[in-house]
Amino acid sequence: MPAWQIAHAQSAAGSPVSVVTVVQRHVEGITLAHRGDDRGAFIAFLDAAEHGYPPSQRRLGEIYDSGNSAVERNYEESIRWYQKAREGGEELPPQKNYGTPKFPAVRVGP
């Protein structure tokens, strides 16, 4: 069983945050994303991801991988969040190869 299911996470203030609350933040992120609120969705996913929720960590990896109106593309952050999600048991698609004919592809990402 993943660690995020076993233990309660701690918020920045140090008060316990239940797994239910973390999952609720993830669901809020999905709802906000469907409404087109990229900033609100990012904040909700970040909150849940920082509390160790792998599906939110994956979503942050996806957001950073492509960027959106609230977040600039950032491959380093994308890789970091994909790795956290993978470590938490989240299944991810095969890694992408980035490169050009002049420069060989470098394997990064999920």
CSV table of N, CA, C and O in Angstrom, one decimal:
chain,number,residue,atom,x,y,z
A,1,MET,N,0.9,-1.2,0.0
A,1,MET,CA,0.0,0.0,0.0
A,1,MET,C,0.9,1.2,0.0
A,1,MET,O,1.8,1.3,0.8
A,2,PRO,N,0.6,2.2,-0.9
A,2,PRO,CA,1.4,3.4,-0.9
A,2,PRO,C,1.4,4.2,0.4
A,2,PRO,O,0.4,4.2,1.1
A,3,ALA,N,2.5,4.9,0.6
A,3,ALA,CA,2.7,5.6,1.9
A,3,ALA,C,1.6,6.7,2.1
A,3,ALA,O,1.2,6.9,3.2
A,4,TRP,N,1.1,7.3,1.0
A,4,TRP,CA,0.1,8.3,1.1
A,4,TRP,C,-1.2,7.8,1.7
A,4,TRP,O,-2.0,8.5,2.2
A,5,GLN,N,-1.4,6.5,1.5
A,5,GLN,CA,-2.6,5.9,2.0
A,5,GLN,C,-2.4,5.4,3.5
A,5,GLN,O,-3.4,5.3,4.2
A,6,ILE,N,-1.2,5.3,3.9
A,6,ILE,CA,-1.0,4.8,5.3
A,6,ILE,C,-0.9,5.9,6.3
A,6,ILE,O,-1.5,5.8,7.3
A,7,ALA,N,-0.3,7.0,6.0
A,7,ALA,CA,-0.1,8.0,6.9
A,7,ALA,C,-0.8,9.3,6.5
A,7,ALA,O,-1.0,9.5,5.3
A,8,HIS,N,-1.1,10.1,7.4
A,8,HIS,CA,-1.7,11.4,7.1
A,8,HIS,C,-0.5,12.4,6.8
A,8,HIS,O,0.5,12.3,7.5
A,9,ALA,N,-0.8,13.2,5.8
A,9,ALA,CA,0.3,14.2,5.5
A,9,ALA,C,0.2,15.4,6.4
A,9,ALA,O,-0.8,15.6,7.1
A,10,GLN,N,1.2,16.2,6.4
A,10,GLN,CA,1.2,17.4,7.3
A,10,GLN,C,1.1,18.6,6.4
A,10,GLN,O,1.8,18.7,5.3
A,11,SER,N,0.3,19.5,6.7
A,11,SER,CA,0.2,20.8,5.9
A,11,SER,C,1.4,21.7,6.3
A,11,SER,O,2.1,21.4,7.2
A,12,ALA,N,1.5,22.8,5.6
A,12,ALA,CA,2.6,23.7,5.9
A,12,ALA,C,2.5,24.2,7.3
A,12,ALA,O,3.5,24.5,8.0
A,13,ALA,N,1.3,24.3,7.9
A,13,ALA,CA,1.1,24.8,9.3
A,13,ALA,C,1.4,23.7,10.3
A,13,ALA,O,1.4,23.9,11.5
A,14,GLY,N,1.6,22.5,9.8
A,14,GLY,CA,1.8,21.4,10.7
A,14,GLY,C,0.6,20.6,11.2
A,14,GLY,O,0.7,19.7,11.9
A,15,SER,N,-0.6,21.0,10.8
A,15,SER,CA,-1.8,20.3,11.2
A,15,SER,C,-2.0,19.1,10.3
A,15,SER,O,-1.7,19.2,9.1
A,16,PRO,N,-2.6,18.1,10.8
A,16,PRO,CA,-2.8,16.9,10.0
A,16,PRO,C,-3.8,17.1,8.9
A,16,PRO,O,-4.8,17.9,9.0
A,17,VAL,N,-3.5,16.6,7.7
A,17,VAL,CA,-4.4,16.6,6.6
A,17,VAL,C,-4.8,15.2,6.2
A,17,VAL,O,-4.0,14.4,6.0
A,18,SER,N,-6.1,14.9,6.2
A,18,SER,CA,-6.5,13.5,6.0
A,18,SER,C,-6.4,13.2,4.5
A,18,SER,O,-6.3,14.0,3.6
A,19,VAL,N,-6.3,11.9,4.2
A,19,VAL,CA,-6.2,11.4,2.9
A,19,VAL,C,-7.5,11.9,2.1
A,19,VAL,O,-7.4,12.2,0.9
A,20,VAL,N,-8.6,11.9,2.8
A,20,VAL,CA,-9.8,12.3,2.1
A,20,VAL,C,-9.7,13.8,1.6
A,20,VAL,O,-10.1,14.1,0.5
A,21,THR,N,-9.1,14.6,2.4
A,21,THR,CA,-8.9,16.0,2.1
A,21,THR,C,-8.0,16.1,0.9
A,21,THR,O,-8.2,16.9,-0.1
A,22,VAL,N,-6.9,15.3,0.8
A,22,VAL,CA,-6.0,15.4,-0.3
A,22,VAL,C,-6.7,14.9,-1.5
A,22,VAL,O,-6.5,15.6,-2.6
A,23,VAL,N,-7.5,13.9,-1.5
A,23,VAL,CA,-8.2,13.4,-2.7
A,23,VAL,C,-9.2,14.4,-3.1
A,23,VAL,O,-9.4,14.7,-4.3
A,24,GLN,N,-9.9,15.1,-2.2
A,24,GLN,CA,-10.8,16.2,-2.5
A,24,GLN,C,-10.1,17.3,-3.3
A,24,GLN,O,-10.7,17.8,-4.2
A,25,ARG,N,-8.9,17.7,-2.8
A,25,ARG,CA,-8.2,18.7,-3.6
A,25,ARG,C,-7.9,18.3,-5.0
A,25,ARG,O,-7.9,19.1,-5.9
A,26,HIS,N,-7.5,17.0,-5.2
A,26,HIS,CA,-7.3,16.5,-6.5
A,26,HIS,C,-8.5,16.6,-7.4
A,26,HIS,O,-8.5,17.0,-8.5
A,27,VAL,N,-9.7,16.2,-6.8
A,27,VAL,CA,-10.9,16.3,-7.5
A,27,VAL,C,-11.3,17.7,-7.9
A,27,VAL,O,-11.8,18.0,-9.0
A,28,GLU,N,-11.0,18.6,-6.9
A,28,GLU,CA,-11.2,20.1,-7.2
A,28,GLU,C,-10.4,20.5,-8.4
A,28,GLU,O,-10.8,21.3,-9.2
A,29,GLY,N,-9.1,20.0,-8.4
A,29,GLY,CA,-8.2,20.3,-9.5
A,29,GLY,C,-8.8,19.9,-10.9
A,29,GLY,O,-8.8,20.6,-11.9
A,30,ILE,N,-9.3,18.7,-10.9
A,30,ILE,CA,-10.0,18.2,-12.1
A,30,ILE,C,-11.1,19.0,-12.5
A,30,ILE,O,-11.3,19.4,-13.7
A,31,THR,N,-12.0,19.4,-11.6
A,31,THR,CA,-13.2,20.2,-11.8
A,31,THR,C,-12.7,21.6,-12.4
A,31,THR,O,-13.3,22.1,-13.4
A,32,LEU,N,-11.8,22.2,-11.7
A,32,LEU,CA,-11.3,23.5,-12.2
A,32,LEU,C,-10.6,23.4,-13.5
A,32,LEU,O,-10.8,24.3,-14.4
A,33,ALA,N,-9.9,22.4,-13.8
A,33,ALA,CA,-9.3,22.2,-15.2
A,33,ALA,C,-10.4,22.1,-16.2
A,33,ALA,O,-10.3,22.7,-17.3
A,34,HIS,N,-11.5,21.4,-15.9
A,34,HIS,CA,-12.6,21.2,-16.9
A,34,HIS,C,-13.3,22.6,-17.1
A,34,HIS,O,-13.8,22.8,-18.2
A,35,ARG,N,-13.2,23.4,-16.1
A,35,ARG,CA,-13.9,24.8,-16.3
A,35,ARG,C,-12.9,25.8,-17.0
A,35,ARG,O,-13.3,26.9,-17.2
A,36,GLY,N,-11.7,25.3,-17.2
A,36,GLY,CA,-10.7,26.2,-17.9
A,36,GLY,C,-9.9,27.1,-16.9
A,36,GLY,O,-9.2,28.0,-17.3
A,37,ASP,N,-10.0,26.8,-15.6
A,37,ASP,CA,-9.3,27.6,-14.6
A,37,ASP,C,-7.9,26.9,-14.4
A,37,ASP,O,-7.8,26.2,-13.4
A,38,ASP,N,-7.0,27.2,-15.3
A,38,ASP,CA,-5.7,26.6,-15.2
A,38,ASP,C,-5.0,26.9,-13.9
A,38,ASP,O,-4.3,26.0,-13.2
A,39,ARG,N,-5.1,28.2,-13.4
A,39,ARG,CA,-4.4,28.6,-12.2
A,39,ARG,C,-5.0,27.8,-11.0
A,39,ARG,O,-4.3,27.3,-10.1
A,40,GLY,N,-6.3,27.8,-10.9
A,40,GLY,CA,-7.0,27.2,-9.7
A,40,GLY,C,-6.7,25.7,-9.7
A,40,GLY,O,-6.4,25.1,-8.7
A,41,ALA,N,-6.7,25.1,-10.9
A,41,ALA,CA,-6.4,23.6,-11.0
A,41,ALA,C,-5.0,23.3,-10.6
A,41,ALA,O,-4.7,22.4,-9.8
A,42,PHE,N,-4.0,24.2,-11.0
A,42,PHE,CA,-2.6,24.0,-10.7
A,42,PHE,C,-2.5,24.1,-9.2
A,42,PHE,O,-1.8,23.2,-8.6
A,43,ILE,N,-3.1,25.0,-8.5
A,43,ILE,CA,-3.0,25.2,-7.1
A,43,ILE,C,-3.5,24.0,-6.3
A,43,ILE,O,-2.9,23.5,-5.4
A,44,ALA,N,-4.7,23.5,-6.8
A,44,ALA,CA,-5.3,22.3,-6.2
A,44,ALA,C,-4.4,21.1,-6.3
A,44,ALA,O,-4.2,20.3,-5.4
A,45,PHE,N,-3.9,20.9,-7.6
A,45,PHE,CA,-3.1,19.7,-7.8
A,45,PHE,C,-1.8,19.8,-7.0
A,45,PHE,O,-1.3,18.8,-6.4
A,46,LEU,N,-1.2,21.0,-6.9
A,46,LEU,CA,0.0,21.2,-6.2
A,46,LEU,C,-0.2,20.9,-4.7
A,46,LEU,O,0.6,20.3,-4.1
A,47,ASP,N,-1.3,21.4,-4.1
A,47,ASP,CA,-1.6,21.1,-2.7
A,47,ASP,C,-1.7,19.6,-2.5
A,47,ASP,O,-1.0,19.1,-1.5
A,48,ALA,N,-2.4,18.9,-3.3
A,48,ALA,CA,-2.5,17.4,-3.1
A,48,ALA,C,-1.2,16.7,-3.4
A,48,ALA,O,-0.8,15.8,-2.7
A,49,ALA,N,-0.4,17.2,-4.4
A,49,ALA,CA,0.9,16.6,-4.8
A,49,ALA,C,1.9,16.8,-3.6
A,49,ALA,O,2.6,15.8,-3.3
A,50,GLU,N,1.9,17.9,-3.1
A,50,GLU,CA,2.9,18.2,-2.0
A,50,GLU,C,2.5,17.4,-0.7
A,50,GLU,O,3.4,17.2,0.1
A,51,HIS,N,1.3,16.9,-0.7
A,51,HIS,CA,0.9,16.0,0.4
A,51,HIS,C,1.1,14.5,0.1
A,51,HIS,O,0.6,13.6,0.7
A,52,GLY,N,1.8,14.3,-1.1
A,52,GLY,CA,2.1,12.9,-1.5
A,52,GLY,C,1.1,12.1,-2.3
A,52,GLY,O,1.2,10.9,-2.3
A,53,TYR,N,0.2,12.8,-2.9
A,53,TYR,CA,-0.9,12.1,-3.7
A,53,TYR,C,-0.4,11.8,-5.1
A,53,TYR,O,-0.3,12.8,-5.9
A,54,PRO,N,0.0,10.6,-5.5
A,54,PRO,CA,0.6,10.3,-6.8
A,54,PRO,C,-0.2,10.8,-8.0
A,54,PRO,O,0.4,11.2,-9.0
A,55,PRO,N,-1.6,10.6,-8.0
A,55,PRO,CA,-2.3,11.1,-9.2
A,55,PRO,C,-2.1,12.6,-9.4
A,55,PRO,O,-2.0,13.1,-10.6
A,56,SER,N,-2.0,13.4,-8.3
A,56,SER,CA,-1.8,14.8,-8.5
A,56,SER,C,-0.4,15.1,-8.9
A,56,SER,O,-0.1,16.0,-9.7
A,57,GLN,N,0.6,14.3,-8.4
A,57,GLN,CA,2.0,14.4,-8.9
A,57,GLN,C,2.1,14.2,-10.4
A,57,GLN,O,2.8,14.9,-11.1
A,58,ARG,N,1.3,13.2,-10.8
A,58,ARG,CA,1.3,12.9,-12.3
A,58,ARG,C,0.8,14.1,-13.0
A,58,ARG,O,1.3,14.5,-14.1
A,59,ARG,N,-0.4,14.7,-12.6
A,59,ARG,CA,-1.0,15.8,-13.2
A,59,ARG,C,0.0,17.0,-13.3
A,59,ARG,O,0.1,17.7,-14.3
A,60,LEU,N,0.7,17.2,-12.2
A,60,LEU,CA,1.7,18.3,-12.3
A,60,LEU,C,2.8,18.0,-13.3
A,60,LEU,O,3.3,18.9,-14.0
A,61,GLY,N,3.2,16.7,-13.4
A,61,GLY,CA,4.2,16.4,-14.4
A,61,GLY,C,3.6,16.7,-15.8
A,61,GLY,O,4.4,17.2,-16.7
A,62,GLU,N,2.4,16.4,-16.0
A,62,GLU,CA,1.7,16.7,-17.3
A,62,GLU,C,1.6,18.2,-17.6
A,62,GLU,O,1.9,18.6,-18.7
A,63,ILE,N,1.3,18.9,-16.5
A,63,ILE,CA,1.1,20.4,-16.7
A,63,ILE,C,2.5,21.0,-17.0
A,63,ILE,O,2.6,21.8,-18.0
A,64,TYR,N,3.5,20.6,-16.3
A,64,TYR,CA,4.8,21.2,-16.5
A,64,TYR,C,5.4,20.7,-17.9
A,64,TYR,O,6.2,21.4,-18.5
A,65,ASP,N,5.0,19.5,-18.3
A,65,ASP,CA,5.5,19.0,-19.6
A,65,ASP,C,5.0,19.8,-20.8
A,65,ASP,O,5.8,20.0,-21.7
A,66,SER,N,3.8,20.3,-20.7
A,66,SER,CA,3.3,21.0,-21.8
A,66,SER,C,3.1,22.5,-21.5
A,66,SER,O,3.0,23.3,-22.5
A,67,GLY,N,3.0,22.9,-20.3
A,67,GLY,CA,2.7,24.2,-19.9
A,67,GLY,C,1.2,24.6,-20.2
A,67,GLY,O,0.5,23.8,-20.8
A,68,ASN,N,0.8,25.7,-19.6
A,68,ASN,CA,-0.6,26.1,-19.8
A,68,ASN,C,-0.6,27.6,-19.5
A,68,ASN,O,0.4,28.3,-19.4
A,69,SER,N,-1.8,28.2,-19.4
A,69,SER,CA,-2.0,29.6,-19.2
A,69,SER,C,-1.5,30.1,-17.9
A,69,SER,O,-1.2,31.3,-17.7
A,70,ALA,N,-1.3,29.2,-16.9
A,70,ALA,CA,-0.9,29.5,-15.6
A,70,ALA,C,0.6,29.1,-15.3
A,70,ALA,O,1.2,29.7,-14.4
A,71,VAL,N,1.1,28.2,-16.0
A,71,VAL,CA,2.4,27.6,-15.7
A,71,VAL,C,3.2,27.5,-17.0
A,71,VAL,O,2.7,26.9,-18.0
A,72,GLU,N,4.4,27.9,-17.0
A,72,GLU,CA,5.3,27.8,-18.1
A,72,GLU,C,5.8,26.4,-18.2
A,72,GLU,O,6.0,25.7,-17.2
A,73,ARG,N,6.1,25.9,-19.4
A,73,ARG,CA,6.7,24.6,-19.6
A,73,ARG,C,8.0,24.6,-18.9
A,73,ARG,O,8.8,25.5,-19.0
A,74,ASN,N,8.2,23.5,-18.1
A,74,ASN,CA,9.5,23.3,-17.4
A,74,ASN,C,9.7,21.8,-17.3
A,74,ASN,O,9.2,21.1,-16.5
A,75,TYR,N,10.6,21.4,-18.2
A,75,TYR,CA,10.9,19.9,-18.2
A,75,TYR,C,11.5,19.4,-16.9
A,75,TYR,O,11.2,18.2,-16.5
A,76,GLU,N,12.4,20.2,-16.3
A,76,GLU,CA,13.0,19.7,-15.0
A,76,GLU,C,11.9,19.4,-14.0
A,76,GLU,O,11.9,18.4,-13.3
A,77,GLU,N,11.0,20.4,-13.8
A,77,GLU,CA,9.9,20.2,-12.9
A,77,GLU,C,9.0,19.0,-13.3
A,77,GLU,O,8.5,18.2,-12.5
A,78,SER,N,8.8,18.9,-14.6
A,78,SER,CA,8.0,17.8,-15.1
A,78,SER,C,8.6,16.4,-14.7
A,78,SER,O,7.9,15.6,-14.2
A,79,ILE,N,9.9,16.3,-14.9
A,79,ILE,CA,10.5,15.1,-14.6
A,79,ILE,C,10.5,14.8,-13.1
A,79,ILE,O,10.2,13.7,-12.7
A,80,ARG,N,10.7,15.8,-12.3
A,80,ARG,CA,10.6,15.7,-10.9
A,80,ARG,C,9.3,15.2,-10.4
A,80,ARG,O,9.2,14.2,-9.6
A,81,TRP,N,8.2,15.8,-10.9
A,81,TRP,CA,6.8,15.3,-10.5
A,81,TRP,C,6.5,14.0,-11.0
A,81,TRP,O,5.9,13.1,-10.3
A,82,TYR,N,6.9,13.7,-12.3
A,82,TYR,CA,6.6,12.3,-12.8
A,82,TYR,C,7.4,11.3,-12.0
A,82,TYR,O,6.8,10.2,-11.7
A,83,GLN,N,8.6,11.6,-11.5
A,83,GLN,CA,9.3,10.6,-10.7
A,83,GLN,C,8.7,10.4,-9.4
A,83,GLN,O,8.6,9.3,-8.9
A,84,LYS,N,8.2,11.5,-8.7
A,84,LYS,CA,7.5,11.3,-7.5
A,84,LYS,C,6.3,10.5,-7.6
A,84,LYS,O,5.9,9.6,-6.8
A,85,ALA,N,5.5,10.7,-8.7
A,85,ALA,CA,4.3,9.9,-9.0
A,85,ALA,C,4.7,8.4,-9.2
A,85,ALA,O,4.0,7.5,-8.7
A,86,ARG,N,5.7,8.2,-10.0
A,86,ARG,CA,6.2,6.8,-10.2
A,86,ARG,C,6.6,6.1,-8.9
A,86,ARG,O,6.2,5.0,-8.7
A,87,GLU,N,7.3,6.9,-8.0
A,87,GLU,CA,7.7,6.3,-6.8
A,87,GLU,C,6.5,6.0,-5.9
A,87,GLU,O,6.6,5.1,-5.0
A,88,GLY,N,5.4,6.8,-6.1
A,88,GLY,CA,4.2,6.5,-5.3
A,88,GLY,C,3.3,5.4,-5.8
A,88,GLY,O,2.2,5.2,-5.3
A,89,GLY,N,3.7,4.8,-6.9
A,89,GLY,CA,3.0,3.7,-7.5
A,89,GLY,C,2.1,4.1,-8.7
A,89,GLY,O,1.4,3.2,-9.2
A,90,GLU,N,2.2,5.3,-9.2
A,90,GLU,CA,1.4,5.7,-10.3
A,90,GLU,C,2.0,5.1,-11.6
A,90,GLU,O,3.2,5.2,-11.8
A,91,GLU,N,1.2,4.6,-12.5
A,91,GLU,CA,1.6,4.0,-13.7
A,91,GLU,C,1.7,5.2,-14.7
A,91,GLU,O,0.8,6.0,-14.8
A,92,LEU,N,2.8,5.3,-15.4
A,92,LEU,CA,3.1,6.4,-16.3
A,92,LEU,C,3.4,5.8,-17.7
A,92,LEU,O,3.9,4.7,-17.8
A,93,PRO,N,3.1,6.6,-18.8
A,93,PRO,CA,3.4,6.1,-20.1
A,93,PRO,C,4.9,6.1,-20.3
A,93,PRO,O,5.7,6.6,-19.5
A,94,PRO,N,5.4,5.4,-21.4
A,94,PRO,CA,6.8,5.3,-21.6
A,94,PRO,C,7.5,6.7,-21.8
A,94,PRO,O,6.8,7.7,-22.1
A,95,GLN,N,8.8,6.8,-21.5
A,95,GLN,CA,9.5,8.1,-21.5
A,95,GLN,C,9.5,8.6,-23.0
A,95,GLN,O,9.5,7.8,-23.9
A,96,LYS,N,9.5,9.9,-23.1
A,96,LYS,CA,9.6,10.6,-24.4
A,96,LYS,C,11.1,10.8,-24.7
A,96,LYS,O,11.9,11.0,-23.8
A,97,ASN,N,11.4,10.9,-26.0
A,97,ASN,CA,12.7,11.2,-26.4
A,97,ASN,C,12.6,12.6,-27.0
A,97,ASN,O,11.8,12.9,-27.9
A,98,TYR,N,13.5,13.5,-26.5
A,98,TYR,CA,13.5,14.9,-27.0
A,98,TYR,C,14.8,15.0,-27.8
A,98,TYR,O,15.9,14.7,-27.2
A,99,GLY,N,14.8,15.5,-29.0
A,99,GLY,CA,16.0,15.7,-29.7
A,99,GLY,C,15.7,16.3,-31.1
A,99,GLY,O,14.5,16.4,-31.5
A,100,THR,N,16.7,16.7,-31.8
A,100,THR,CA,16.6,17.2,-33.2
A,100,THR,C,17.6,16.4,-34.0
A,100,THR,O,18.5,15.7,-33.5
A,101,PRO,N,17.5,16.5,-35.4
A,101,PRO,CA,18.5,15.9,-36.2
A,101,PRO,C,20.0,16.3,-35.9
A,101,PRO,O,20.9,15.5,-36.0
A,102,LYS,N,20.2,17.5,-35.5
A,102,LYS,CA,21.5,18.0,-35.1
A,102,LYS,C,22.0,17.5,-33.8
A,102,LYS,O,23.2,17.3,-33.6
A,103,PHE,N,21.1,17.3,-32.8
A,103,PHE,CA,21.4,16.9,-31.5
A,103,PHE,C,20.7,15.6,-31.2
A,103,PHE,O,19.5,15.4,-31.5
A,104,PRO,N,21.4,14.6,-30.7
A,104,PRO,CA,20.8,13.3,-30.4
A,104,PRO,C,19.7,13.5,-29.3
A,104,PRO,O,19.8,14.3,-28.5
A,105,ALA,N,18.8,12.6,-29.4
A,105,ALA,CA,17.7,12.6,-28.5
A,105,ALA,C,18.2,12.2,-27.1
A,105,ALA,O,19.1,11.4,-26.9
A,106,VAL,N,17.6,12.9,-26.1
A,106,VAL,CA,18.0,12.6,-24.7
A,106,VAL,C,16.7,12.1,-24.1
A,106,VAL,O,15.6,12.7,-24.2
A,107,ARG,N,16.8,11.0,-23.4
A,107,ARG,CA,15.6,10.4,-22.8
A,107,ARG,C,15.3,11.1,-21.5
A,107,ARG,O,16.1,11.1,-20.5
A,108,VAL,N,14.1,11.7,-21.4
A,108,VAL,CA,13.7,12.5,-20.2
A,108,VAL,C,12.2,12.2,-20.0
A,108,VAL,O,11.5,11.7,-20.9
A,109,GLY,N,11.6,12.6,-18.9
A,109,GLY,CA,10.2,12.5,-18.7
A,109,GLY,C,9.8,11.2,-18.2
A,109,GLY,O,10.6,10.4,-17.8
A,110,PRO,N,8.5,11.0,-18.2
A,110,PRO,CA,7.9,9.7,-17.6
A,110,PRO,C,8.3,8.5,-18.4
A,110,PRO,O,8.6,8.6,-19.6
